[in-house]
Tab-separated table of C-alpha atoms in Angstrom:
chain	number	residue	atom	x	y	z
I	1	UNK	CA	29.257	57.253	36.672
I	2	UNK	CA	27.183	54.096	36.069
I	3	UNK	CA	28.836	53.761	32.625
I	4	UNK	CA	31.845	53.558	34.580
I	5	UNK	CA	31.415	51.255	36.641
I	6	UNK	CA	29.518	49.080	33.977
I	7	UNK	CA	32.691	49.690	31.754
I	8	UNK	CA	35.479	48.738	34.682
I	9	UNK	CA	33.094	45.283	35.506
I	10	UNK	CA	32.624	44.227	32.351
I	11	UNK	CA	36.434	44.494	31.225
I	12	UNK	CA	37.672	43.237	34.604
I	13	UNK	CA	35.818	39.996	34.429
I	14	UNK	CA	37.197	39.979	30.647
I	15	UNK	CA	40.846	40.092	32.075
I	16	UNK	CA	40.349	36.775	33.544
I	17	UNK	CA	39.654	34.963	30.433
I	18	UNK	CA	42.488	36.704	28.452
I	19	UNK	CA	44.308	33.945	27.311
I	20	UNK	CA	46.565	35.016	24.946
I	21	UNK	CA	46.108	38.568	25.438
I	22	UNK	CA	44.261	41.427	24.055
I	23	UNK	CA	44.146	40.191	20.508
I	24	UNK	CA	42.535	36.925	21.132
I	25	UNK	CA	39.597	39.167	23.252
I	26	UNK	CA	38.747	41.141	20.584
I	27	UNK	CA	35.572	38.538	19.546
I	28	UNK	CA	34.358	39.098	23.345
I	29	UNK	CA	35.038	42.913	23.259
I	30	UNK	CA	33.093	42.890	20.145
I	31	UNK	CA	30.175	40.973	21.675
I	32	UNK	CA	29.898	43.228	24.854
I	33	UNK	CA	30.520	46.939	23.276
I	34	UNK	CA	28.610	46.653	20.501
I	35	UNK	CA	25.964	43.585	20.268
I	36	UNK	CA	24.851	43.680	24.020
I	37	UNK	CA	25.934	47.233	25.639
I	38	UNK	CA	25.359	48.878	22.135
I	39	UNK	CA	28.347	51.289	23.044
I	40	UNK	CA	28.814	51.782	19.730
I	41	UNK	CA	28.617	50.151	16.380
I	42	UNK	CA	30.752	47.988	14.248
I	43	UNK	CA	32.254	50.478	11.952
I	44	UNK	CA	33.735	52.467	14.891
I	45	UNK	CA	34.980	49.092	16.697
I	46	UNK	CA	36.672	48.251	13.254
I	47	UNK	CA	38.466	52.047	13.288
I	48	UNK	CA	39.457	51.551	17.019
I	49	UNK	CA	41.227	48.726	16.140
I	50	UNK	CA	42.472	49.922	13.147
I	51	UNK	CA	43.762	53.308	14.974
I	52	UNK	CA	45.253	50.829	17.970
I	53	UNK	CA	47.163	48.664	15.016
I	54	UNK	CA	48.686	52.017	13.698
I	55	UNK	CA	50.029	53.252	17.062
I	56	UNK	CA	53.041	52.072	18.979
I	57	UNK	CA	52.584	49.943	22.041
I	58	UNK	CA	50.607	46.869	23.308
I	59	UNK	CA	47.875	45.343	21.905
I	60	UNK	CA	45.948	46.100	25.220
I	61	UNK	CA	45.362	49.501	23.763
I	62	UNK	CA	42.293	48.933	21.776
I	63	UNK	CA	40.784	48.020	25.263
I	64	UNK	CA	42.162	52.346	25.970
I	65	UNK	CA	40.260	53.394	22.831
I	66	UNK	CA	37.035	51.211	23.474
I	67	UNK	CA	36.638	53.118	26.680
I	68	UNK	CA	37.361	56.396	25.324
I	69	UNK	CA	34.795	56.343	22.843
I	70	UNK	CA	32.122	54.859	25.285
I	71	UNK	CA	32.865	57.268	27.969
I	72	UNK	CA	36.300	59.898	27.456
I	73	UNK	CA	39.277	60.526	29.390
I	74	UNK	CA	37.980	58.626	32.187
I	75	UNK	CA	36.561	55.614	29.985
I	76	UNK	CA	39.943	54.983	28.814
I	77	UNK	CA	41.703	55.320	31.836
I	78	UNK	CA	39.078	53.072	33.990
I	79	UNK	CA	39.123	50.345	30.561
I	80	UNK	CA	42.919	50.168	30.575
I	81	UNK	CA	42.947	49.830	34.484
I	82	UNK	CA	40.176	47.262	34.170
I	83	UNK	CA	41.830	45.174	32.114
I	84	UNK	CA	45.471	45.542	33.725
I	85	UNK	CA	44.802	45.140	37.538
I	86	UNK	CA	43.365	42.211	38.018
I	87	UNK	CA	45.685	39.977	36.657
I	88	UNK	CA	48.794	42.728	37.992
I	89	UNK	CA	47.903	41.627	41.432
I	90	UNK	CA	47.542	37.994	40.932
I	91	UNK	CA	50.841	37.737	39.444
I	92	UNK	CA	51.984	39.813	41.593
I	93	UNK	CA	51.041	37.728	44.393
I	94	UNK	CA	51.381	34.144	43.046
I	95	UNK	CA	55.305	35.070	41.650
I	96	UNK	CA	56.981	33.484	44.452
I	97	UNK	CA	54.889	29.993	43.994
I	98	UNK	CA	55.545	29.729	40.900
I	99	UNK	CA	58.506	27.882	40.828
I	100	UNK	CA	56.501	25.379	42.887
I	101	UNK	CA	54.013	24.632	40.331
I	102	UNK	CA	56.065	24.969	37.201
I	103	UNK	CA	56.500	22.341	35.377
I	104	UNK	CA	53.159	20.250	37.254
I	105	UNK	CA	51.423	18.312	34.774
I	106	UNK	CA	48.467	20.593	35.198
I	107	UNK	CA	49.875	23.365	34.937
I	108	UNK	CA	51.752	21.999	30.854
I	109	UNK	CA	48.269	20.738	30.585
I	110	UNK	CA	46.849	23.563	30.254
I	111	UNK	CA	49.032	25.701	28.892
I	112	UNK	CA	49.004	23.103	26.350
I	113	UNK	CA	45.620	23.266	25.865
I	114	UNK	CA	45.260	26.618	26.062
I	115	UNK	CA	47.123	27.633	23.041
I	116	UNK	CA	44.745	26.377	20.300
I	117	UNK	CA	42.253	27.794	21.971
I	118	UNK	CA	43.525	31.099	21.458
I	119	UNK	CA	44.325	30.433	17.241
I	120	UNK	CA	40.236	30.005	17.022
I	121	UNK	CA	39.843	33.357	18.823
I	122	UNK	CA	41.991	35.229	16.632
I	123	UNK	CA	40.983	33.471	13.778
I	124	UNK	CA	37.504	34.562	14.763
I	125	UNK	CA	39.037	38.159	15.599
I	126	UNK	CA	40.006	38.450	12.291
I	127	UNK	CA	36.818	37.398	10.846
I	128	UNK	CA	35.309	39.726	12.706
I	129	UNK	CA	37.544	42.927	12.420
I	130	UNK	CA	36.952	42.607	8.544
I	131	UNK	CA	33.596	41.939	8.346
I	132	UNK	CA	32.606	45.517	10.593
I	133	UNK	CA	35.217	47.049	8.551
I	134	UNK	CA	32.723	46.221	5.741
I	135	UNK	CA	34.769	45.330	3.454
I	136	UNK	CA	33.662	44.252	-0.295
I	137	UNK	CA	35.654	41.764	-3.105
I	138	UNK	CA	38.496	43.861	-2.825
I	139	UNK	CA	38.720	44.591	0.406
I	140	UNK	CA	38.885	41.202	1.403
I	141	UNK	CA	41.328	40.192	-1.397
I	142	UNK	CA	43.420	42.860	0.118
I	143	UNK	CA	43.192	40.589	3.859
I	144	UNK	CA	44.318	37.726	1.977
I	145	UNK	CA	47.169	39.018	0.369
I	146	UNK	CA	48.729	40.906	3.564
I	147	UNK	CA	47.930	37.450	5.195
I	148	UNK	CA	49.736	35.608	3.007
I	149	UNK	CA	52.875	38.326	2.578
I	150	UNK	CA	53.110	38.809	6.493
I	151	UNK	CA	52.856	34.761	7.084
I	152	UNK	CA	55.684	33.960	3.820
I	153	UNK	CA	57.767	37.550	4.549
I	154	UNK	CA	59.421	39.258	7.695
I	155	UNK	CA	58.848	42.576	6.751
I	156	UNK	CA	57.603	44.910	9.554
I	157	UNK	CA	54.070	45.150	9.648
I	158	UNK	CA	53.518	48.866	9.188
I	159	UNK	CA	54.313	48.415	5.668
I	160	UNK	CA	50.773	46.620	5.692
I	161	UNK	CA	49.408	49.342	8.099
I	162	UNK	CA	50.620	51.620	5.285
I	163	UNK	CA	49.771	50.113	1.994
I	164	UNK	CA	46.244	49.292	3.843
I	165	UNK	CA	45.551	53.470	4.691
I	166	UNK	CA	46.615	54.205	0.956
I	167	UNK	CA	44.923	51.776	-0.995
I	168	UNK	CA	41.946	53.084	1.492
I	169	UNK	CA	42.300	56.349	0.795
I	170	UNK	CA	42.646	55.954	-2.727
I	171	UNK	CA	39.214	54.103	-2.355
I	172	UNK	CA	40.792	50.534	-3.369
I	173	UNK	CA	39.955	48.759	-0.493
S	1	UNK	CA	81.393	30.867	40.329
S	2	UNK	CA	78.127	29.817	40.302
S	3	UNK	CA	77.139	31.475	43.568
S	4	UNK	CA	77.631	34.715	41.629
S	5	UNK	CA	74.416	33.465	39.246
S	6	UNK	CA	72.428	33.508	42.221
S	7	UNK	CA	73.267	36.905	44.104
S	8	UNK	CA	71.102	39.101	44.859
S	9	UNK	CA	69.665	41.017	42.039
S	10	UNK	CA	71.496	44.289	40.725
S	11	UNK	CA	70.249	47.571	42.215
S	12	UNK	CA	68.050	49.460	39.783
S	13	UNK	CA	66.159	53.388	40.421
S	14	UNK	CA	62.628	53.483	40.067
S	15	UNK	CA	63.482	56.090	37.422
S	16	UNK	CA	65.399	53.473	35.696
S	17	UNK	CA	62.744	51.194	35.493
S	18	UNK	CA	59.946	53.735	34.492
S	19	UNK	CA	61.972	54.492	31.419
S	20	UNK	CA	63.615	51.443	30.260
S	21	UNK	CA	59.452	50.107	30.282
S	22	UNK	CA	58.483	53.219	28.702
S	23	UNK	CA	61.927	52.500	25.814
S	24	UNK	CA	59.853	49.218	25.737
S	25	UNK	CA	56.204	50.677	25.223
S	26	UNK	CA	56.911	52.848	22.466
S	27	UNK	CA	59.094	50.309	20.480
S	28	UNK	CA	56.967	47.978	19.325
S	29	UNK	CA	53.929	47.714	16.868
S	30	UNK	CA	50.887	45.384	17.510
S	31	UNK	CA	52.634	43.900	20.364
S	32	UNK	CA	56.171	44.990	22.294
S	33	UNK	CA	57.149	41.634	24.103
S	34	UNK	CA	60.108	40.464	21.319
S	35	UNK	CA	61.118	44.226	22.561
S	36	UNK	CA	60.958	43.460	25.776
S	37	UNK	CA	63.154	40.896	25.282
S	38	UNK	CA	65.748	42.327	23.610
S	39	UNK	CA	65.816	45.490	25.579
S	40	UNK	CA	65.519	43.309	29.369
S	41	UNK	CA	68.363	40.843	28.399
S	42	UNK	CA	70.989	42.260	25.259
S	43	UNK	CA	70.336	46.440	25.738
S	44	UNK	CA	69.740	46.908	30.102
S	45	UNK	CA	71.013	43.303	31.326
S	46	UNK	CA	69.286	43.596	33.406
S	47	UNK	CA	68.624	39.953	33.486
S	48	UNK	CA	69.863	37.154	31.866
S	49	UNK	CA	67.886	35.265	28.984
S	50	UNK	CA	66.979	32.232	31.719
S	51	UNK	CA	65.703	34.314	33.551
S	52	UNK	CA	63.793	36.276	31.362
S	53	UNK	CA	62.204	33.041	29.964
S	54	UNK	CA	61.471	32.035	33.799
S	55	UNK	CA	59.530	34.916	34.845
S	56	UNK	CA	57.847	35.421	31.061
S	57	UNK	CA	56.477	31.304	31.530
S	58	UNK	CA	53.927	32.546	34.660
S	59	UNK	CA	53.100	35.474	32.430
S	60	UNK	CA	52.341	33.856	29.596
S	61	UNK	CA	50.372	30.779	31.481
S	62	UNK	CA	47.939	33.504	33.507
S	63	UNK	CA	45.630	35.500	31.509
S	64	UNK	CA	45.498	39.001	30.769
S	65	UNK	CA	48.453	41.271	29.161
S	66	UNK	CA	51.632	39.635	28.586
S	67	UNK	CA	53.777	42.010	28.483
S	68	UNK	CA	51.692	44.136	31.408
S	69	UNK	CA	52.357	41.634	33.699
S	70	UNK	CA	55.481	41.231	32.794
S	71	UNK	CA	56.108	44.599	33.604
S	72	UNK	CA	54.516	43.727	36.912
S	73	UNK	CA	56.539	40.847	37.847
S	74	UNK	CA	60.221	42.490	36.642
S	75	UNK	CA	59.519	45.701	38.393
S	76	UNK	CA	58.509	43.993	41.506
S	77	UNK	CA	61.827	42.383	41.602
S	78	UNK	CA	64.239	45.036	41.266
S	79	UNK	CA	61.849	47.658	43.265
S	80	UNK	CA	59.362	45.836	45.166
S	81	UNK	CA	55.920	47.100	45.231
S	82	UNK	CA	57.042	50.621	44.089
S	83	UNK	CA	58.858	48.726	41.389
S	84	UNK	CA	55.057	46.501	40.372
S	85	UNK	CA	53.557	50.418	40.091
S	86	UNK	CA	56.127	52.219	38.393
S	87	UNK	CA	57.016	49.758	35.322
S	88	UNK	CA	53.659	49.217	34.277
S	89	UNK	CA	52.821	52.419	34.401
S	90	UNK	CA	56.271	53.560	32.154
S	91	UNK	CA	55.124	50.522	29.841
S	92	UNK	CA	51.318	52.064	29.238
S	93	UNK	CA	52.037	55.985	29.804
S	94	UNK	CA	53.903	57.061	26.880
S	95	UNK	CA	51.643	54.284	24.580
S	96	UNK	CA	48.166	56.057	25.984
S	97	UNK	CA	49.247	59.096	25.970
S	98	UNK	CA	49.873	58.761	21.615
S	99	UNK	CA	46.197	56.924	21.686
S	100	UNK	CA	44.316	59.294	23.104
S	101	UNK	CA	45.601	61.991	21.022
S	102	UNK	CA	44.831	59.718	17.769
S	103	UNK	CA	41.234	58.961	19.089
S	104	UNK	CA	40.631	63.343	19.900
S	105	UNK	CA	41.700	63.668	15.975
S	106	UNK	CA	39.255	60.728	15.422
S	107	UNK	CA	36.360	62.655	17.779
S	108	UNK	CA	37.309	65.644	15.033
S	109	UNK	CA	37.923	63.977	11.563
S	110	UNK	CA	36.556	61.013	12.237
S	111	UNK	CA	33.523	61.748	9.801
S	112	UNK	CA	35.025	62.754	6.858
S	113	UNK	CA	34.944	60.657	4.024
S	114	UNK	CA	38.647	60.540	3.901
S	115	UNK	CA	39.444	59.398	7.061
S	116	UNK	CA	36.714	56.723	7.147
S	117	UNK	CA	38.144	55.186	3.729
S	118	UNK	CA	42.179	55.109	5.309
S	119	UNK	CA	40.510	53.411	8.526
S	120	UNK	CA	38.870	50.780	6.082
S	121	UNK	CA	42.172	50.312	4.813
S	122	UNK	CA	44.129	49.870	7.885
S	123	UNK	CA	41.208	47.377	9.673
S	124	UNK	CA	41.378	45.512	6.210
S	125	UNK	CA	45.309	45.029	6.953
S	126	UNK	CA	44.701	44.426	10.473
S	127	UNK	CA	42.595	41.609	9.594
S	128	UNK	CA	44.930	40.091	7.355
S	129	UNK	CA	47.846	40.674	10.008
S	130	UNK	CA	45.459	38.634	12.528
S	131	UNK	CA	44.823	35.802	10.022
S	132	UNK	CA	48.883	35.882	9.681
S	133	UNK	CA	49.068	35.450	13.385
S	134	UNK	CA	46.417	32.992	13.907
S	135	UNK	CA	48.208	30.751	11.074
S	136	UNK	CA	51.575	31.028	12.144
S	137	UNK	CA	50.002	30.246	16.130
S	138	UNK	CA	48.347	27.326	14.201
S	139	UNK	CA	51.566	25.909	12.901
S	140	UNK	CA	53.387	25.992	15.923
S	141	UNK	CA	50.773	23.474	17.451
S	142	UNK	CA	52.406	20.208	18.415
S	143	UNK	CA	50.477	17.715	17.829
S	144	UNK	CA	47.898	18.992	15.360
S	145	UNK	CA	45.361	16.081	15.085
S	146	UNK	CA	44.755	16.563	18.749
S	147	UNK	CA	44.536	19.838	19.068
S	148	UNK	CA	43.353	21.619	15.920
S	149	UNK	CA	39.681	20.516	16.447
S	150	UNK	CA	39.313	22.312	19.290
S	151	UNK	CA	40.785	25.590	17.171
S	152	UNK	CA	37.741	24.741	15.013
S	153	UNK	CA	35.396	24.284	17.707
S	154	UNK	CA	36.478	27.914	19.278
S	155	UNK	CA	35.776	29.418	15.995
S	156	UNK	CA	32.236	28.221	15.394
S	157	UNK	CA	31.393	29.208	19.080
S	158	UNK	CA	32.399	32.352	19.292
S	159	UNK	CA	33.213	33.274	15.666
S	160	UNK	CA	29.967	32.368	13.981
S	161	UNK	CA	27.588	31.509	17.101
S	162	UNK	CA	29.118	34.508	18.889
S	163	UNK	CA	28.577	32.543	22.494
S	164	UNK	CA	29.566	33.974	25.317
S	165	UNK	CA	33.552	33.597	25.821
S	166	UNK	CA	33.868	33.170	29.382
S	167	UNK	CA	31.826	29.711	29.336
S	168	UNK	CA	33.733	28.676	25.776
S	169	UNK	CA	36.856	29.138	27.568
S	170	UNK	CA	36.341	27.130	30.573
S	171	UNK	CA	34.504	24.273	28.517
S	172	UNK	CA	37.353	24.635	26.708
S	173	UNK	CA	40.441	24.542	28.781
S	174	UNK	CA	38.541	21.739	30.673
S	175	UNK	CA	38.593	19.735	27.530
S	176	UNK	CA	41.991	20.708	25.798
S	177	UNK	CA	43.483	20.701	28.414
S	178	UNK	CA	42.183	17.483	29.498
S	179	UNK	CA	43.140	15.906	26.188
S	180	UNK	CA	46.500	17.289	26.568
S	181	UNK	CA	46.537	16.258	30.650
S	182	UNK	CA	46.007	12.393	28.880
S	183	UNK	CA	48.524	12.921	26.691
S	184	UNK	CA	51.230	13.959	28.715
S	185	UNK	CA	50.297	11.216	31.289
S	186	UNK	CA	50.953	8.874	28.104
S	187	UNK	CA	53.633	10.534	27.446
S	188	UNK	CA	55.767	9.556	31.160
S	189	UNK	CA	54.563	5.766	30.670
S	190	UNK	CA	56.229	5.360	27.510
């Protein structure tokens, strides 16, 4: 029960600094699941995300399979709750004023602001998702190249989720 | 004529709204909102693509997940606080439900050599899909000589210092977005 609750603070005080969503917390849900709570280690975060990338739906789901692994059925649900409510009721709530502060100077400001913030946390996501994959020369070559084909091309992306779980599995990558 | 852009909005079942989100949840890979979009405005029209970009702005500008609270903030519309409940929920069900069943065959097969060389492989082309994003994100930065350094600065914190990200973030929206509070203000004088 303690895990629990442990699990449904930690992520709920995450949700307020999600700025740009679930991908650009996936530094910070690194740091707390596996350097300080020691929930698990890096190779499992790495397959989390890896499984999350390879499902349908929104990138909030690796926050589903974090609390799975750390504590089951009931991990996952209270993560995924965790991470949702929060910020459900305060845009819930602060819909109607919006059209009031739209628009403010503040309120560009920081959206303005805000959005190369979030590049340097997925940038550092990245980093990070590779690295606990433990990847060696080829591996990483492999990062470049479906970097550079997803950024020139506008092929879907499974066709990287694919090509990555073959050249894995033939021991490649 | 143009009172009829402002009527009320059109009537729409709980049921409705559980599975159109649900449509929307299960479209999409690493990320459903450019489904959300098409399915909201050209599939349901259930709103027009003003209004979509109206209510996605205060969803996009708050933390937390996008396309959640999106979910929130269309379903409270056409169904209230039953509406907030039951969207969400038809967004994240059918998306869970798939997860959890991947992560019992990972409890089971996790282990075996096999399956932990394909995960290394997917991760590897998750990375590189996240470097993709970050780039592209990168790009569309106005104003690059003002604002890249602080992409830098976020990376050193909390990619190679690991810091805490709740104090980067502040520090940091206090001082991009001051830079870009100054540069707006610039902006109206001229």
């Amino acid at each position: 029960m303690s895990t629990l609750i442990d699990l449904f603070a930690e992520f709920a005080l995450l949700s307020f600094v999600a700025f740009g969503g679930a991908t650009a917390l996936l530094p910070e849900l690194y740091r707390v699941v596996v350097d300080n709570r020691q929930w698990m280690d890096a190779t499992t975060f790495a397959h989390l995300y890896a499984i999350a990338q390879a499902a349908p739906g929104p990138n909030v789901l690796v926050v589903t399979l974090i609390g799975w692994q750390v504590a089951g059925l009931a991990g996952a649900l209270t993560a995924t709750v965790a991470m949702c409510l929060p910020m459900s009721v305060v845009v819930y709530l602060l819909f109607s004023r919006w059209e009031r502060f739209k628009g403010a100077r503040w309120q560009r400001a920081v959206q303005l602001g805000v959005a190369p913030l979030a590049v340097g946390l997925i940038f550092s996501g990245a980093a990070l998702v590779g690295q606990s994959a433990g990847l060696g020369v080829a591996g990483w070559g492999f990062v470049l190249a479906v970097a550079a084909f997803s950024t020139k091309t506008k092929f879907h992306p499974l066709w990287c989720i694919a090509a990555g779980a073959l050249l894995g599995l033939a021991g490649v990558v | 004529m143009l009172q009829e852009q402002t009527k009320a909005p059109p009537a729409i079942s709980l049921a409705a709204l559980f599975f159109g989100f649900s449509k929307i949840g299960l479209s999409g890979f690493g990320g459903v909102l450019p489904f959300a979009r098409h399915y909201l405005v050209d599939t349901s029209r259930w709103m027009t693509a003003e209004e979509f970009n109206a209510q996605l702005g205060l969803c996009q500008f708050l933390p937390g997940p996008n396309v959640v609270n999106l979910a929130v903030v269309v379903g409270r519309r056409y169904g209230g606080l039953a509406g907030a409940l039951v969207a969400p929920l038809g967004l994240l069900a059918g998306p869970v439900a798939i997860v959890l069943l991947l992560a019992m065959l990972y409890d089971r097969f996790g282990a075996l050599p096999e399956a932990q060389r394909m995960l290394r492989g997917i991760a590897a082309a998750g990375a590189g899909l996240l470097f993709a994003m970050a780039v592209r994100m990168a790009l569309a930065v106005r104003n690059k000589r003002a604002f890249l350094p602080f992409t830098v600065l976020v990376f050193v914190a909390i990619g190679l210092l690991r810091w805490s990200l709740p104090a980067v973030m502040l520090a940091g929206i206090a001082a991009s977005g001051g830079v870009a509070w100054w540069l707006l203000r610039e902006g109206e004088r001229r």
